[in-house]
Amino acid sequence: MLTLKPANLGKLTNANFVSFMERILVLIDKYGSTQLGIGEQLLTSFKTDVEAFHDIVNHTSGSAQTARLTELDQQRDQLYRYIRNVLANAKNSTNDSVVALCDIIDAKLLNIYGADVVNGSNSVESARITGFVTDVRQFLTAGQITLLGIDDELDELLQCNADYDSLFVARSEEKAQTEQGATQTLRAAITESYKLISAGVVYFA
């Protein structure tokens, strides 16, 4: 026997809430609304509200912000790869002073920060890039960085990374505020429908 019982829905985030409700719809579709004793009007209302809620939660706030985030992410990826390539190619330099830096570069930088740094999640990539710039400036002197010709690129990478983080946080906060206002009434309606459905559903296999 399968019995659906109301969950503690109030503690779920919007994303988890809509995911849970979508699983309920899958379950209803699997066993059949008629067999489960769910009225057509209730099911239609429930399904419509869940779809609307899904659209709100998954809507990306601000297309202009999203485009700018993509641009900044690409810029910081390119800058990181460029700087790391410069460091990796130091061993091929015709300047003995540059070649002399290879042991430090390999041990303290290249072996710690791989090419996959730019493939991480947003927060992980941001932290790794900040750590990379910090370590370059810690283990190489200002004169050595100038010798390698990456002064401006390091500044640009750090600034680009900071701009990305700032915009990402701003967009997330804006999206959360938009969701809160748009989903409050809808979430209450879905919860009520779910309780009506779960209160009467008993399926005998």
PDB file of C-alpha atoms in Angstrom:
ATOM      1  CA  MET A   1       0.000   0.000   0.000  1.00  0.00           C
ATOM      2  CA  LEU A   2       1.290   3.423  -0.935  1.00  0.00           C
ATOM      3  CA  THR A   3       0.130   6.366   1.159  1.00  0.00           C
ATOM      4  CA  LEU A   4       1.199   9.966   0.593  1.00  0.00           C
ATOM      5  CA  LYS A   5       1.490  12.042   3.745  1.00  0.00           C
ATOM      6  CA  PRO A   6       2.139  15.811   4.054  1.00  0.00           C
ATOM      7  CA  ALA A   7       5.803  16.617   4.498  1.00  0.00           C
ATOM      8  CA  ASN A   8       7.286  19.453   6.529  1.00  0.00           C
ATOM      9  CA  LEU A   9       7.212  21.700   3.483  1.00  0.00           C
ATOM     10  CA  GLY A  10       7.865  24.984   5.244  1.00  0.00           C
ATOM     11  CA  LYS A  11      11.538  24.175   5.780  1.00  0.00           C
ATOM     12  CA  LEU A  12      12.253  23.445   2.113  1.00  0.00           C
ATOM     13  CA  THR A  13      13.962  26.014  -0.072  1.00  0.00           C
ATOM     14  CA  ASN A  14      12.034  27.101  -3.158  1.00  0.00           C
ATOM     15  CA  ALA A  15      14.213  24.900  -5.349  1.00  0.00           C
ATOM     16  CA  ASN A  16      13.721  21.837  -3.120  1.00  0.00           C
ATOM     17  CA  PHE A  17      10.018  22.607  -2.750  1.00  0.00           C
ATOM     18  CA  VAL A  18       9.359  22.645  -6.490  1.00  0.00           C
ATOM     19  CA  SER A  19      11.558  19.570  -6.990  1.00  0.00           C
ATOM     20  CA  PHE A  20       9.504  17.700  -4.380  1.00  0.00           C
ATOM     21  CA  MET A  21       6.215  18.734  -5.990  1.00  0.00           C
ATOM     22  CA  GLU A  22       7.444  17.699  -9.424  1.00  0.00           C
ATOM     23  CA  ARG A  23       8.259  14.257  -8.015  1.00  0.00           C
ATOM     24  CA  ILE A  24       4.704  14.069  -6.710  1.00  0.00           C
ATOM     25  CA  LEU A  25       3.401  14.803 -10.211  1.00  0.00           C
ATOM     26  CA  VAL A  26       5.595  12.035 -11.595  1.00  0.00           C
ATOM     27  CA  LEU A  27       4.189   9.679  -8.967  1.00  0.00           C
ATOM     28  CA  ILE A  28       0.613  10.664  -9.826  1.00  0.00           C
ATOM     29  CA  ASP A  29       1.303  10.142 -13.520  1.00  0.00           C
ATOM     30  CA  LYS A  30       2.824   6.734 -12.781  1.00  0.00           C
ATOM     31  CA  TYR A  31      -0.112   5.364 -10.797  1.00  0.00           C
ATOM     32  CA  GLY A  32      -2.868   7.356 -12.475  1.00  0.00           C
ATOM     33  CA  SER A  33      -4.967  10.123 -10.973  1.00  0.00           C
ATOM     34  CA  THR A  34      -8.181   8.095 -11.261  1.00  0.00           C
ATOM     35  CA  GLN A  35      -6.730   5.135  -9.373  1.00  0.00           C
ATOM     36  CA  LEU A  36      -5.366   7.505  -6.730  1.00  0.00           C
ATOM     37  CA  GLY A  37      -8.719   9.217  -6.354  1.00  0.00           C
ATOM     38  CA  ILE A  38      -7.497  12.683  -7.356  1.00  0.00           C
ATOM     39  CA  GLY A  39     -10.120  14.914  -8.956  1.00  0.00           C
ATOM     40  CA  GLU A  40      -9.381  16.397 -12.374  1.00  0.00           C
ATOM     41  CA  GLN A  41      -9.914  19.978 -11.249  1.00  0.00           C
ATOM     42  CA  LEU A  42      -7.594  19.598  -8.251  1.00  0.00           C
ATOM     43  CA  LEU A  43      -4.904  17.907 -10.337  1.00  0.00           C
ATOM     44  CA  THR A  44      -5.107  20.553 -13.072  1.00  0.00           C
ATOM     45  CA  SER A  45      -4.807  23.357 -10.545  1.00  0.00           C
ATOM     46  CA  PHE A  46      -1.928  21.618  -8.772  1.00  0.00           C
ATOM     47  CA  LYS A  47      -0.049  20.944 -12.001  1.00  0.00           C
ATOM     48  CA  THR A  48      -0.543  24.513 -13.298  1.00  0.00           C
ATOM     49  CA  ASP A  49       0.693  26.050 -10.053  1.00  0.00           C
ATOM     50  CA  VAL A  50       3.730  23.760  -9.871  1.00  0.00           C
ATOM     51  CA  GLU A  51       4.686  24.620 -13.468  1.00  0.00           C
ATOM     52  CA  ALA A  52       4.322  28.335 -12.743  1.00  0.00           C
ATOM     53  CA  PHE A  53       6.401  27.967  -9.583  1.00  0.00           C
ATOM     54  CA  HIS A  54       9.063  26.080 -11.534  1.00  0.00           C
ATOM     55  CA  ASP A  55       9.270  28.884 -14.084  1.00  0.00           C
ATOM     56  CA  ILE A  56       9.746  31.507 -11.375  1.00  0.00           C
ATOM     57  CA  VAL A  57      12.407  29.569  -9.476  1.00  0.00           C
ATOM     58  CA  ASN A  58      14.368  28.671 -12.604  1.00  0.00           C
ATOM     59  CA  HIS A  59      14.039  32.045 -14.276  1.00  0.00           C
ATOM     60  CA  THR A  60      17.417  33.724 -14.601  1.00  0.00           C
ATOM     61  CA  SER A  61      17.054  37.234 -13.251  1.00  0.00           C
ATOM     62  CA  GLY A  62      18.345  39.967 -15.538  1.00  0.00           C
ATOM     63  CA  SER A  63      19.528  38.864 -18.957  1.00  0.00           C
ATOM     64  CA  ALA A  64      21.939  41.804 -19.060  1.00  0.00           C
ATOM     65  CA  GLN A  65      23.511  40.675 -15.786  1.00  0.00           C
ATOM     66  CA  THR A  66      23.767  37.118 -17.050  1.00  0.00           C
ATOM     67  CA  ALA A  67      25.460  38.243 -20.258  1.00  0.00           C
ATOM     68  CA  ARG A  68      27.920  40.351 -18.276  1.00  0.00           C
ATOM     69  CA  LEU A  69      28.670  37.450 -15.915  1.00  0.00           C
ATOM     70  CA  THR A  70      29.405  35.218 -18.898  1.00  0.00           C
ATOM     71  CA  GLU A  71      31.696  37.881 -20.337  1.00  0.00           C
ATOM     72  CA  LEU A  72      33.561  38.347 -17.052  1.00  0.00           C
ATOM     73  CA  ASP A  73      33.931  34.600 -16.596  1.00  0.00           C
ATOM     74  CA  GLN A  74      35.418  34.248 -20.065  1.00  0.00           C
ATOM     75  CA  GLN A  75      37.799  37.148 -19.417  1.00  0.00           C
ATOM     76  CA  ARG A  76      39.083  35.754 -16.149  1.00  0.00           C
ATOM     77  CA  ASP A  77      39.473  32.291 -17.711  1.00  0.00           C
ATOM     78  CA  GLN A  78      41.550  33.742 -20.553  1.00  0.00           C
ATOM     79  CA  LEU A  79      43.695  35.825 -18.206  1.00  0.00           C
ATOM     80  CA  TYR A  80      44.359  32.885 -15.910  1.00  0.00           C
ATOM     81  CA  ARG A  81      45.332  30.635 -18.802  1.00  0.00           C
ATOM     82  CA  TYR A  82      47.608  33.330 -20.247  1.00  0.00           C
ATOM     83  CA  ILE A  83      49.424  33.950 -16.968  1.00  0.00           C
ATOM     84  CA  ARG A  84      49.800  30.256 -16.254  1.00  0.00           C
ATOM     85  CA  ASN A  85      51.184  29.668 -19.760  1.00  0.00           C
ATOM     86  CA  VAL A  86      53.734  32.436 -19.226  1.00  0.00           C
ATOM     87  CA  LEU A  87      54.831  30.754 -16.017  1.00  0.00           C
ATOM     88  CA  ALA A  88      54.925  27.316 -17.644  1.00  0.00           C
ATOM     89  CA  ASN A  89      57.034  28.609 -20.540  1.00  0.00           C
ATOM     90  CA  ALA A  90      59.606  30.287 -18.285  1.00  0.00           C
ATOM     91  CA  LYS A  91      61.862  27.261 -18.712  1.00  0.00           C
ATOM     92  CA  ASN A  92      62.098  28.003 -22.431  1.00  0.00           C
ATOM     93  CA  SER A  93      63.176  31.616 -21.947  1.00  0.00           C
ATOM     94  CA  THR A  94      66.472  32.866 -23.369  1.00  0.00           C
ATOM     95  CA  ASN A  95      66.810  35.010 -20.253  1.00  0.00           C
ATOM     96  CA  ASP A  96      68.752  33.145 -17.566  1.00  0.00           C
ATOM     97  CA  SER A  97      67.100  35.213 -14.837  1.00  0.00           C
ATOM     98  CA  VAL A  98      63.688  33.949 -15.960  1.00  0.00           C
ATOM     99  CA  VAL A  99      64.845  30.335 -16.199  1.00  0.00           C
ATOM    100  CA  ALA A 100      66.238  30.618 -12.668  1.00  0.00           C
ATOM    101  CA  LEU A 101      62.681  31.120 -11.409  1.00  0.00           C
ATOM    102  CA  CYS A 102      61.450  27.769 -12.687  1.00  0.00           C
ATOM    103  CA  ASP A 103      61.977  25.809  -9.487  1.00  0.00           C
ATOM    104  CA  ILE A 104      59.861  28.250  -7.492  1.00  0.00           C
ATOM    105  CA  ILE A 105      57.273  28.521 -10.261  1.00  0.00           C
ATOM    106  CA  ASP A 106      56.894  24.758 -10.550  1.00  0.00           C
ATOM    107  CA  ALA A 107      56.817  23.963  -6.825  1.00  0.00           C
ATOM    108  CA  LYS A 108      54.777  26.883  -5.530  1.00  0.00           C
ATOM    109  CA  LEU A 109      52.494  27.710  -8.457  1.00  0.00           C
ATOM    110  CA  LEU A 110      52.159  25.261 -11.355  1.00  0.00           C
ATOM    111  CA  ASN A 111      51.969  22.185  -9.123  1.00  0.00           C
ATOM    112  CA  ILE A 112      49.288  23.855  -7.003  1.00  0.00           C
ATOM    113  CA  TYR A 113      47.201  25.616  -9.642  1.00  0.00           C
ATOM    114  CA  GLY A 114      46.402  23.461 -12.641  1.00  0.00           C
ATOM    115  CA  ALA A 115      44.608  24.222 -15.872  1.00  0.00           C
ATOM    116  CA  ASP A 116      41.403  22.909 -14.305  1.00  0.00           C
ATOM    117  CA  VAL A 117      41.088  25.925 -11.980  1.00  0.00           C
ATOM    118  CA  VAL A 118      38.787  27.612 -14.494  1.00  0.00           C
ATOM    119  CA  ASN A 119      36.547  24.534 -14.712  1.00  0.00           C
ATOM    120  CA  GLY A 120      35.307  24.682 -11.121  1.00  0.00           C
ATOM    121  CA  SER A 121      32.002  25.966  -9.806  1.00  0.00           C
ATOM    122  CA  ASN A 122      31.591  29.746  -9.545  1.00  0.00           C
ATOM    123  CA  SER A 123      32.614  30.080  -5.902  1.00  0.00           C
ATOM    124  CA  VAL A 124      35.438  27.541  -6.155  1.00  0.00           C
ATOM    125  CA  GLU A 125      36.893  29.169  -9.265  1.00  0.00           C
ATOM    126  CA  SER A 126      36.745  32.613  -7.665  1.00  0.00           C
ATOM    127  CA  ALA A 127      38.547  31.412  -4.554  1.00  0.00           C
ATOM    128  CA  ARG A 128      41.193  29.559  -6.543  1.00  0.00           C
ATOM    129  CA  ILE A 129      41.902  32.539  -8.776  1.00  0.00           C
ATOM    130  CA  THR A 130      42.261  34.824  -5.766  1.00  0.00           C
ATOM    131  CA  GLY A 131      44.616  32.298  -4.196  1.00  0.00           C
ATOM    132  CA  PHE A 132      46.611  32.053  -7.414  1.00  0.00           C
ATOM    133  CA  VAL A 133      47.201  35.799  -7.704  1.00  0.00           C
ATOM    134  CA  THR A 134      48.045  35.998  -3.995  1.00  0.00           C
ATOM    135  CA  ASP A 135      50.588  33.194  -4.271  1.00  0.00           C
ATOM    136  CA  VAL A 136      52.203  34.598  -7.411  1.00  0.00           C
ATOM    137  CA  ARG A 137      52.795  37.845  -5.535  1.00  0.00           C
ATOM    138  CA  GLN A 138      53.951  35.986  -2.435  1.00  0.00           C
ATOM    139  CA  PHE A 139      56.503  33.679  -4.031  1.00  0.00           C
ATOM    140  CA  LEU A 140      57.748  36.050  -6.750  1.00  0.00           C
ATOM    141  CA  THR A 141      59.070  39.510  -6.082  1.00  0.00           C
ATOM    142  CA  ALA A 142      57.684  42.570  -7.827  1.00  0.00           C
ATOM    143  CA  GLY A 143      60.834  42.688  -9.927  1.00  0.00           C
ATOM    144  CA  GLN A 144      60.488  39.045 -10.962  1.00  0.00           C
ATOM    145  CA  ILE A 145      56.840  39.557 -11.914  1.00  0.00           C
ATOM    146  CA  THR A 146      57.869  42.517 -14.046  1.00  0.00           C
ATOM    147  CA  LEU A 147      60.608  40.383 -15.595  1.00  0.00           C
ATOM    148  CA  LEU A 148      57.963  37.832 -16.578  1.00  0.00           C
ATOM    149  CA  GLY A 149      55.783  40.608 -17.988  1.00  0.00           C
ATOM    150  CA  ILE A 150      52.579  39.750 -16.136  1.00  0.00           C
ATOM    151  CA  ASP A 151      52.085  42.808 -13.922  1.00  0.00           C
ATOM    152  CA  ASP A 152      49.053  44.171 -15.764  1.00  0.00           C
ATOM    153  CA  GLU A 153      47.533  40.757 -16.342  1.00  0.00           C
ATOM    154  CA  LEU A 154      47.622  39.941 -12.624  1.00  0.00           C
ATOM    155  CA  ASP A 155      45.878  43.221 -11.812  1.00  0.00           C
ATOM    156  CA  GLU A 156      43.289  42.622 -14.531  1.00  0.00           C
ATOM    157  CA  LEU A 157      42.657  39.045 -13.369  1.00  0.00           C
ATOM    158  CA  LEU A 158      42.116  40.099  -9.767  1.00  0.00           C
ATOM    159  CA  GLN A 159      39.808  42.956 -10.786  1.00  0.00           C
ATOM    160  CA  CYS A 160      37.852  40.802 -13.205  1.00  0.00           C
ATOM    161  CA  ASN A 161      37.433  38.153 -10.524  1.00  0.00           C
ATOM    162  CA  ALA A 162      36.216  40.749  -8.007  1.00  0.00           C
ATOM    163  CA  ASP A 163      33.766  42.207 -10.542  1.00  0.00           C
ATOM    164  CA  TYR A 164      32.404  38.735 -11.253  1.00  0.00           C
ATOM    165  CA  ASP A 165      31.890  37.958  -7.566  1.00  0.00           C
ATOM    166  CA  SER A 166      30.209  41.298  -6.915  1.00  0.00           C
ATOM    167  CA  LEU A 167      27.787  40.931  -9.820  1.00  0.00           C
ATOM    168  CA  PHE A 168      27.069  37.286  -8.985  1.00  0.00           C
ATOM    169  CA  VAL A 169      26.110  38.185  -5.408  1.00  0.00           C
ATOM    170  CA  ALA A 170      23.980  41.128  -6.576  1.00  0.00           C
ATOM    171  CA  ARG A 171      22.124  38.958  -9.080  1.00  0.00           C
ATOM    172  CA  SER A 172      21.563  36.211  -6.508  1.00  0.00           C
ATOM    173  CA  GLU A 173      20.138  38.684  -3.996  1.00  0.00           C
ATOM    174  CA  GLU A 174      17.887  40.241  -6.622  1.00  0.00           C
ATOM    175  CA  LYS A 175      16.686  36.816  -7.724  1.00  0.00           C
ATOM    176  CA  ALA A 176      15.954  35.808  -4.125  1.00  0.00           C
ATOM    177  CA  GLN A 177      13.912  38.964  -3.536  1.00  0.00           C
ATOM    178  CA  THR A 178      11.992  38.444  -6.766  1.00  0.00           C
ATOM    179  CA  GLU A 179      11.278  34.841  -5.877  1.00  0.00           C
ATOM    180  CA  GLN A 180      10.132  35.695  -2.385  1.00  0.00           C
ATOM    181  CA  GLY A 181       7.473  38.099  -3.613  1.00  0.00           C
ATOM    182  CA  ALA A 182       6.363  36.056  -6.611  1.00  0.00           C
ATOM    183  CA  THR A 183       6.227  32.658  -4.939  1.00  0.00           C
ATOM    184  CA  GLN A 184       4.695  33.381  -1.551  1.00  0.00           C
ATOM    185  CA  THR A 185       1.042  33.139  -2.626  1.00  0.00           C
ATOM    186  CA  LEU A 186       1.740  30.424  -5.185  1.00  0.00           C
ATOM    187  CA  ARG A 187       3.623  28.300  -2.677  1.00  0.00           C
ATOM    188  CA  ALA A 188       0.713  28.512  -0.242  1.00  0.00           C
ATOM    189  CA  ALA A 189      -1.714  27.385  -2.971  1.00  0.00           C
ATOM    190  CA  ILE A 190       0.500  24.446  -3.963  1.00  0.00           C
ATOM    191  CA  THR A 191       0.887  23.398  -0.344  1.00  0.00           C
ATOM    192  CA  GLU A 192      -2.866  23.427   0.152  1.00  0.00           C
ATOM    193  CA  SER A 193      -3.423  21.362  -3.000  1.00  0.00           C
ATOM    194  CA  TYR A 194      -0.750  18.918  -1.929  1.00  0.00           C
ATOM    195  CA  LYS A 195      -2.393  18.470   1.453  1.00  0.00           C
ATOM    196  CA  LEU A 196      -5.754  17.777  -0.195  1.00  0.00           C
ATOM    197  CA  ILE A 197      -4.131  15.254  -2.517  1.00  0.00           C
ATOM    198  CA  SER A 198      -2.077  13.509   0.147  1.00  0.00           C
ATOM    199  CA  ALA A 199      -4.962  13.379   2.612  1.00  0.00           C
ATOM    200  CA  GLY A 200      -7.074  11.254   0.271  1.00  0.00           C
ATOM    201  CA  VAL A 201      -4.533   9.181  -1.619  1.00  0.00           C
ATOM    202  CA  VAL A 202      -4.330   5.497  -0.809  1.00  0.00           C
ATOM    203  CA  TYR A 203      -3.225   3.147  -3.543  1.00  0.00           C
ATOM    204  CA  PHE A 204      -3.449  -0.647  -3.151  1.00  0.00           C
ATOM    205  CA  ALA A 205      -0.822  -2.336  -5.313  1.00  0.00           C
TER     206      ALA A 205
END
